[in-house]
Coordinates of C-alpha atoms and ligand atoms in Angstrom, one line a residue:
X1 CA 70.1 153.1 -85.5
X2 CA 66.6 152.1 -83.9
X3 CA 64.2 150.6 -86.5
X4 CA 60.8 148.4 -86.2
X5 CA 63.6 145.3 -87.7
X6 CA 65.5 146.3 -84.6
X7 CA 62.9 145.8 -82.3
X8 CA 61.3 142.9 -83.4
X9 CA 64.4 141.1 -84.0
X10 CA 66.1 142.3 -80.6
X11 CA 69.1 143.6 -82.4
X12 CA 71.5 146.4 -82.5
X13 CA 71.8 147.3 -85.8
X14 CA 69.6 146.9 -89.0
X15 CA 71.8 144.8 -90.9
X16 CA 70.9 141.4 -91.9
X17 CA 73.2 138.5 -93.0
X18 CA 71.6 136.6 -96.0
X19 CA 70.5 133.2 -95.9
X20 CA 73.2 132.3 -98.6
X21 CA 72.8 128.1 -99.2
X22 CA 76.7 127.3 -99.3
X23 CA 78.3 130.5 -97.9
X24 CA 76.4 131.7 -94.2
X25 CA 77.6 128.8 -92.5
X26 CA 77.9 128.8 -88.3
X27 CA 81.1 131.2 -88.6
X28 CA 79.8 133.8 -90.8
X29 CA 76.2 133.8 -89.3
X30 CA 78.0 133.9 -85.4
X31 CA 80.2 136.8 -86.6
X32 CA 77.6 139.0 -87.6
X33 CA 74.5 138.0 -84.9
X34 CA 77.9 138.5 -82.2
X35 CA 78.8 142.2 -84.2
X36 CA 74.8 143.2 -83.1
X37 CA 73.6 142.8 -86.8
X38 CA 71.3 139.4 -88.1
X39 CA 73.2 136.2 -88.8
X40 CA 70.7 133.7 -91.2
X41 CA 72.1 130.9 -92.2
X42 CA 71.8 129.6 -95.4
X43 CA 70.8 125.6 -95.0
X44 CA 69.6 125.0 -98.4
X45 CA 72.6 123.2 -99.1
X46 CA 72.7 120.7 -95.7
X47 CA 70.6 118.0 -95.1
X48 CA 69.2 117.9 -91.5
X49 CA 72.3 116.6 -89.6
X50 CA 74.5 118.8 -90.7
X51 CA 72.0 121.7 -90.3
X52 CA 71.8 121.2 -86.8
X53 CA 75.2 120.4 -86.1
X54 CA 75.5 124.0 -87.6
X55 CA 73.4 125.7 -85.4
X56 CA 74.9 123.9 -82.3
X57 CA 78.1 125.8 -83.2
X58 CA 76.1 129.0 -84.1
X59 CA 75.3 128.8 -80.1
X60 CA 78.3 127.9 -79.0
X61 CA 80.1 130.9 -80.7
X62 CA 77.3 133.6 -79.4
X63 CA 73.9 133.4 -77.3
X64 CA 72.6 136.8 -79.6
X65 CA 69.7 135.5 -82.1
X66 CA 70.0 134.4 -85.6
X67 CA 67.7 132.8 -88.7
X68 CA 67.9 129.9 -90.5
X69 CA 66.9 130.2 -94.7
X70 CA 65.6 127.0 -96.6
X71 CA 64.4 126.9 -100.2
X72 CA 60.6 126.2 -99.7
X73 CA 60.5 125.0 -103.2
X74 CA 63.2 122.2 -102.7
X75 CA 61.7 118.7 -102.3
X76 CA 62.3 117.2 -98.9
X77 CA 59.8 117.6 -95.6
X78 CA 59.6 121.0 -94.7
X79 CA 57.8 120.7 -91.5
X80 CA 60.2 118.4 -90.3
X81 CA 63.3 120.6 -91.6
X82 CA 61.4 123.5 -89.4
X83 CA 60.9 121.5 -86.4
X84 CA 64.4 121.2 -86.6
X85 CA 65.1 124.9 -86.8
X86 CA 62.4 125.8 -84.1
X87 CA 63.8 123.0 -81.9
X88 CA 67.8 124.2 -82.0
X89 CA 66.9 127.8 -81.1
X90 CA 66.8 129.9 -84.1
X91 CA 64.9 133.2 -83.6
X92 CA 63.7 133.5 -87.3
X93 CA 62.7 131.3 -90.4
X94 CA 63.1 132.6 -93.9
X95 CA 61.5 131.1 -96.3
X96 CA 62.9 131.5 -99.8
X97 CA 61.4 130.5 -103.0
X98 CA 57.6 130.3 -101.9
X99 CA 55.6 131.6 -99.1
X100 CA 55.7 128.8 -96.3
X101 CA 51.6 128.4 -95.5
X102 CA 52.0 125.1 -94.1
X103 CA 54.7 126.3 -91.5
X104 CA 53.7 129.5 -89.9
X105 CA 51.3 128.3 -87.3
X106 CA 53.9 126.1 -86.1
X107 CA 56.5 128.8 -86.0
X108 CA 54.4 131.3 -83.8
X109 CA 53.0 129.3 -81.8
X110 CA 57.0 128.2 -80.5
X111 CA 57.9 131.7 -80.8
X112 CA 59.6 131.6 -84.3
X113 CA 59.2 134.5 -86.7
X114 CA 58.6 134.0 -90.1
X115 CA 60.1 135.8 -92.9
X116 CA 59.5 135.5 -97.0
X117 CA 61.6 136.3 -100.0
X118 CA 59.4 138.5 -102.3
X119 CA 60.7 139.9 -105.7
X120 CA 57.3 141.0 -106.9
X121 CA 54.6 142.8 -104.5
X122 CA 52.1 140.5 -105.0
X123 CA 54.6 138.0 -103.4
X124 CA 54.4 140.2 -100.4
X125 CA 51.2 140.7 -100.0
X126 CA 50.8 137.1 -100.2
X127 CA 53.1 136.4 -97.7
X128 CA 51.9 139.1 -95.1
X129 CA 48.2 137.3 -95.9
X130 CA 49.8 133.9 -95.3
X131 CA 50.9 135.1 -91.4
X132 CA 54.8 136.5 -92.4
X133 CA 56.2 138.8 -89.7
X134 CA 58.8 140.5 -92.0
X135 CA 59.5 140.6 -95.7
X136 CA 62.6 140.9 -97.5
X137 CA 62.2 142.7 -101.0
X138 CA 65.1 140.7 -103.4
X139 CA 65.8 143.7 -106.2
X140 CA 67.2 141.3 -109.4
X141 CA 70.6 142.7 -108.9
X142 CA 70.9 140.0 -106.2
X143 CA 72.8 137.0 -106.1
X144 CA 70.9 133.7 -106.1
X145 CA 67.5 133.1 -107.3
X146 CA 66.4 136.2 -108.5
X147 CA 63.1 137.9 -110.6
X148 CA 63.1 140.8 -113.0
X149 CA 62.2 144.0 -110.9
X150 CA 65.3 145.9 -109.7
X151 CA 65.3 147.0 -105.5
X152 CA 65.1 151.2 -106.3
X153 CA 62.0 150.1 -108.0
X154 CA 60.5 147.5 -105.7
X155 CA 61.4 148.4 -102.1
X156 CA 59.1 151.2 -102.2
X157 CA 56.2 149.3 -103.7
X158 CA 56.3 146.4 -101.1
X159 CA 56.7 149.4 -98.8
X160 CA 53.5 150.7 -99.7
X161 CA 51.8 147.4 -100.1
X162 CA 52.6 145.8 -96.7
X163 CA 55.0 148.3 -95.3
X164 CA 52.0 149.4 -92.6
X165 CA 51.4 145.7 -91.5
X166 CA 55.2 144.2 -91.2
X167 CA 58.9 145.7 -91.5
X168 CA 60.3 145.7 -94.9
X169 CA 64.0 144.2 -95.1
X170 CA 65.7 145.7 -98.7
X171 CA 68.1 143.7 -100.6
X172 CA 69.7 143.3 -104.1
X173 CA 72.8 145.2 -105.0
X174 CA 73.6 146.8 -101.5
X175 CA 77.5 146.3 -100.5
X176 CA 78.1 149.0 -98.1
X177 CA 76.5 151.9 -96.1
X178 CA 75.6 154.1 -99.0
X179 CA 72.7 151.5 -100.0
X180 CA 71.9 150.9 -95.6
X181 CA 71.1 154.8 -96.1
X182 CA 69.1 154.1 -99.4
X183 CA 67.0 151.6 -98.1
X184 CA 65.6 153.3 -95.1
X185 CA 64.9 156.4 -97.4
X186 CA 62.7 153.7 -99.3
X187 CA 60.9 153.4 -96.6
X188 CA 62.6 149.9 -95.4
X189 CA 63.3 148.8 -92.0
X190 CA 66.6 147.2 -92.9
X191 CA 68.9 145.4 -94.9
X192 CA 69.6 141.6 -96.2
X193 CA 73.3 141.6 -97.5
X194 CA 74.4 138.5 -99.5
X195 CA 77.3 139.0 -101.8
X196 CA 79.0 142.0 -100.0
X197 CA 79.3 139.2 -96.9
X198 CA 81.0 136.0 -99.3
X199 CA 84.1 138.2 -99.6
X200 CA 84.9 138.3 -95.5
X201 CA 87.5 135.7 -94.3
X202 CA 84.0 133.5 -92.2
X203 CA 82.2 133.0 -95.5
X204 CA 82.1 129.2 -96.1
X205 CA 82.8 128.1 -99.7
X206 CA 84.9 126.4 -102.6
X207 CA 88.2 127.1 -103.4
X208 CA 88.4 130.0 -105.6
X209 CA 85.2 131.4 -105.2
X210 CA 86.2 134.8 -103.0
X211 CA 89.0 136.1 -104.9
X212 CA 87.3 135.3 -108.4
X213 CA 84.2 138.3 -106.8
X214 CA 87.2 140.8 -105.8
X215 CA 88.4 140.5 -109.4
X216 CA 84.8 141.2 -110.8
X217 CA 83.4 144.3 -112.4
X218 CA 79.6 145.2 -112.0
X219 CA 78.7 143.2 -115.3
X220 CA 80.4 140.7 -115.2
X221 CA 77.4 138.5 -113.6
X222 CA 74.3 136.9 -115.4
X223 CA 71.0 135.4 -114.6
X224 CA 71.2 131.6 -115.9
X225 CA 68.8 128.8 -115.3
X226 CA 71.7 126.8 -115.9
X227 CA 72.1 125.7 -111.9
X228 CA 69.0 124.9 -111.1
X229 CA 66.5 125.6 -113.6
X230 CA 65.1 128.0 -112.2
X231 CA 66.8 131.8 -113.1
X232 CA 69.6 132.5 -110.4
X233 CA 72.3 135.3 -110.8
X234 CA 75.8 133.9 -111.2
X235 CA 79.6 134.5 -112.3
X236 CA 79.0 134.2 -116.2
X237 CA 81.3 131.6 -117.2
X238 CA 81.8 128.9 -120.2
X239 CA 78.7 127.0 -118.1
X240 CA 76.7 129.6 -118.2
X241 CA 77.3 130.6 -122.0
X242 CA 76.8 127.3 -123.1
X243 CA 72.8 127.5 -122.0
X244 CA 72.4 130.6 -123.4
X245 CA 73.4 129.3 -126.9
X246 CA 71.8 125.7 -126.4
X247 CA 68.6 126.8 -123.9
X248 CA 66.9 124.1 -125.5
X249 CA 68.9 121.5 -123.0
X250 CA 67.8 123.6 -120.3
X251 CA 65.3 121.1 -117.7
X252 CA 62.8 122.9 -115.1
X253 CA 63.9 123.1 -111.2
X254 CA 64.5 120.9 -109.9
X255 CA 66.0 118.5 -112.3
X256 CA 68.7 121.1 -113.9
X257 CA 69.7 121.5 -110.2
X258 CA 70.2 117.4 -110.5
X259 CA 72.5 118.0 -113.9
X260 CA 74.7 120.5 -113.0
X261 CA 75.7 118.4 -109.5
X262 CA 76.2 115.2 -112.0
X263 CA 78.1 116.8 -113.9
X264 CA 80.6 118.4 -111.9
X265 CA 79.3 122.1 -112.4
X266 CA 78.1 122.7 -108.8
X267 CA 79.7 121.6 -105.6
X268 CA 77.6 124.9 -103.5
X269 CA 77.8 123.5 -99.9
X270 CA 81.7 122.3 -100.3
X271 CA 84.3 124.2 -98.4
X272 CA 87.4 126.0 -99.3
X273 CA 89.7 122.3 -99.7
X274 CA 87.4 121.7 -102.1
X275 CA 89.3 123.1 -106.0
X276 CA 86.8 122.9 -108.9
X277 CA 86.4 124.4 -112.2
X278 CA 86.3 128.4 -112.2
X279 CA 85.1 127.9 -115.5
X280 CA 82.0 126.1 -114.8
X281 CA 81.5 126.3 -111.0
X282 CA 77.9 127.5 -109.6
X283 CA 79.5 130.8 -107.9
X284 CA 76.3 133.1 -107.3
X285 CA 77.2 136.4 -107.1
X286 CA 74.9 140.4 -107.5
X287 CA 75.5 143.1 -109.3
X288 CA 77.5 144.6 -106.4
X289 CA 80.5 142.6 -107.0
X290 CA 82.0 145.2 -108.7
X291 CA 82.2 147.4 -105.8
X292 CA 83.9 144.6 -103.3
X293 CA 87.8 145.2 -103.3
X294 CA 89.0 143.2 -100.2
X295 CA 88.0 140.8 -97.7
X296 CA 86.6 142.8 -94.9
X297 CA 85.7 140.4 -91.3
X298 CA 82.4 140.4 -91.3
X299 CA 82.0 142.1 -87.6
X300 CA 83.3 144.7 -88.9
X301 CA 81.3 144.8 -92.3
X302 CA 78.4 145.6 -89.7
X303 CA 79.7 148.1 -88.0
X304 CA 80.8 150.0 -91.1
X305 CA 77.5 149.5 -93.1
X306 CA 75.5 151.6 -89.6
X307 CA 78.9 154.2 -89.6
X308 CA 79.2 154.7 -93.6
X309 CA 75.0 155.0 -93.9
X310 CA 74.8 157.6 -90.5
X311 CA 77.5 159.8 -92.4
X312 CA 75.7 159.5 -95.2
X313 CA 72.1 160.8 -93.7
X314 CA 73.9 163.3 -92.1
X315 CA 75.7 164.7 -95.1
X316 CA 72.0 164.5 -97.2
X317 CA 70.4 166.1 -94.0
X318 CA 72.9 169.0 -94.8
X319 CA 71.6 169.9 -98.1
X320 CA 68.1 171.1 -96.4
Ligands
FMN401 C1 75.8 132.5 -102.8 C2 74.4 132.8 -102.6 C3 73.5 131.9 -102.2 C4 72.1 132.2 -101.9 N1 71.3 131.2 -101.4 C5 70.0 131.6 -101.1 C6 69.2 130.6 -100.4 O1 69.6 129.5 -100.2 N2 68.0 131.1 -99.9 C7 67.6 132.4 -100.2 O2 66.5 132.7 -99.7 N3 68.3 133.3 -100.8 C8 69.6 132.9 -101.3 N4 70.4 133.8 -101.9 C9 69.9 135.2 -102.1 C10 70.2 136.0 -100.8 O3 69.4 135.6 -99.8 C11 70.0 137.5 -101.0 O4 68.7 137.9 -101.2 C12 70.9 138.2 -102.0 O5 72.2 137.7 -101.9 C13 70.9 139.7 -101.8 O6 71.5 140.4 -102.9 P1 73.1 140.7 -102.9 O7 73.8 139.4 -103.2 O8 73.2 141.7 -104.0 O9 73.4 141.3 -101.5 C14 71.7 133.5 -102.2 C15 72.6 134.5 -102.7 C16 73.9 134.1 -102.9 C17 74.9 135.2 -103.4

């Protein structure tokens, strides 16, 4: 499956590994990069040590490219943070949570693609104007940080905005080949994959967290500012309801983010030693969940996303 995301990225297949701060860690992002799809590590949740440490095993486990994903909106030095990821050989940046203006020169001119998180078109369109190289339209059945327009309705809209200038990655909801075949009948290039990739045995996180998304049904996720402040799709829980019915203790990004570490609501970053409070844990998780049954290793997640969507095309192809 030969798209432009193929091409520009040097990659076999069109499938992208999200950027998911806490979850695509080095094993997870070398399992899919090594299976010929995208790995992007999610390093949101490490400071810079531990980042590059990260991408030092990244290399050691496969010499096929990968990304790196930071919140732009986070406090901390960016440009340093980037110099980083330029300097311990990632292929892209993704930029999530505001367009990065300050860091493309530096990315091109070291031969670093830059990538932006849009959920609106206009956030596209700013971020193809700001020097972007791909886009990645985030539906709000997504897990994470997400806005209010859902991917059926937006990946065709940043497709026609920008979609003659850059490649358009899809993402929000899609969990297996069906939504691969979906996308590039939008009009996309590819796809960016978060939640379907938490439930394979590489996926970093806390104790808890992957068997609490096989149990899940479609709606059993909500979008809370309760994390961070700032509205993010998670497992609804006793956390979560308590903001809804007292949003008047809720504080603006970043200083919620602050509360729910203090008070032993978000441990995102720890690993799977780590045993904390299903009721109130930070466990960001899309619409999708209800579809995920079993942990699938995430090599082979790839290669069924490109087999599942080709039978798929074919069997729509049919109906002519
Ligand atoms: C656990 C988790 C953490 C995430 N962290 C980030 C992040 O640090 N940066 C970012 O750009 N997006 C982040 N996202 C959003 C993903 O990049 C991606 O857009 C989303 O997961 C796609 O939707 P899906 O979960 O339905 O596949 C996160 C999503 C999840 C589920």
């Amino acid at each position: 499956m030969r798209t432009r995301l193929t091409d520009i990225l040097e990659i076999e297949h069109p499938v992208m590994l999200a950027g998911m701060g806490g979850v695509s860690y080095h094993e997870l992002v070398a399992a899919v990069s090594e299976a010929g799809g995208f790995g992007c590590m999610g390093a949101s949740t490490m400071g810079l040590e531990r980042m590059v440490e990260e991408m030092g095993l990244v290399r050691r486990r496969t010499d096929k490219p990968f990304g790196v994903d930071l919140l732009t909106a986070l406090p901390g030095d960016l440009p340093a943070q980037v110099a980083a990821v330029i300097e311990h050989g990632a292929r892209v940046f993704v930029a999530g949570l505001g367009v990065p203006r300050d860091v493309v020169e530096l990315c091109h001119d070291n031969n670093v693609l830059v990538a932006s998180m849009c959920g609106k078109v206009r956030h596209a369109v700013a971020a193809v104007g700001a020097g972007c190289d791909l886009v990645v339209a985030q539906g709000t059945e997504a897990g994470g940080h997400t806005g209010t327009v859902a991917t059926l309705a937006l990946v065709p809209q940043v497709v026609d905005a920008v979609g003659d200038r850059v490649p358009v990655v899809a993402a929000g909801g899609i969990v297996d080949g069906r939504g691969l075949a979906a996308a590039l009948t939008l009009g996309a290039d590819g796809i960016w994959v978060g939640t379907r990739f938490i439930a394979t045995p590489e996926a970093w996180g806390t104790a808890g967290y992957k068997e609490r998304l096989l149990a899940m049904a479609e709606d059993d996720t909500v979008v809370s500012r309760a994390y961070t402040g700032k509205t993010c799709r998670v497992v609804r829980n006793d956390y979560t309801r308590h903001f809804e019915e007292h949003p008047e203790q809720l504080q603006p990004f970043p200083a919620q983010l602050l509360t729910s570490m203090e008070t032993g609501a978000n441990h995102l970053g720890g690993g799977p030693d780590l045993e904390v409070d299903p009721d109130r844990e930070f466990w960001p998780a899309g619409q999708g969940v209800g579809a995920i049954h079993e942990l699938v290793p995430a090599g082979e997640l790839v290669r069924a996303f490109v087999a599942e969507a080709e039978a798929v095309l074919d069997r729509v192809a049919s109906l002519r």
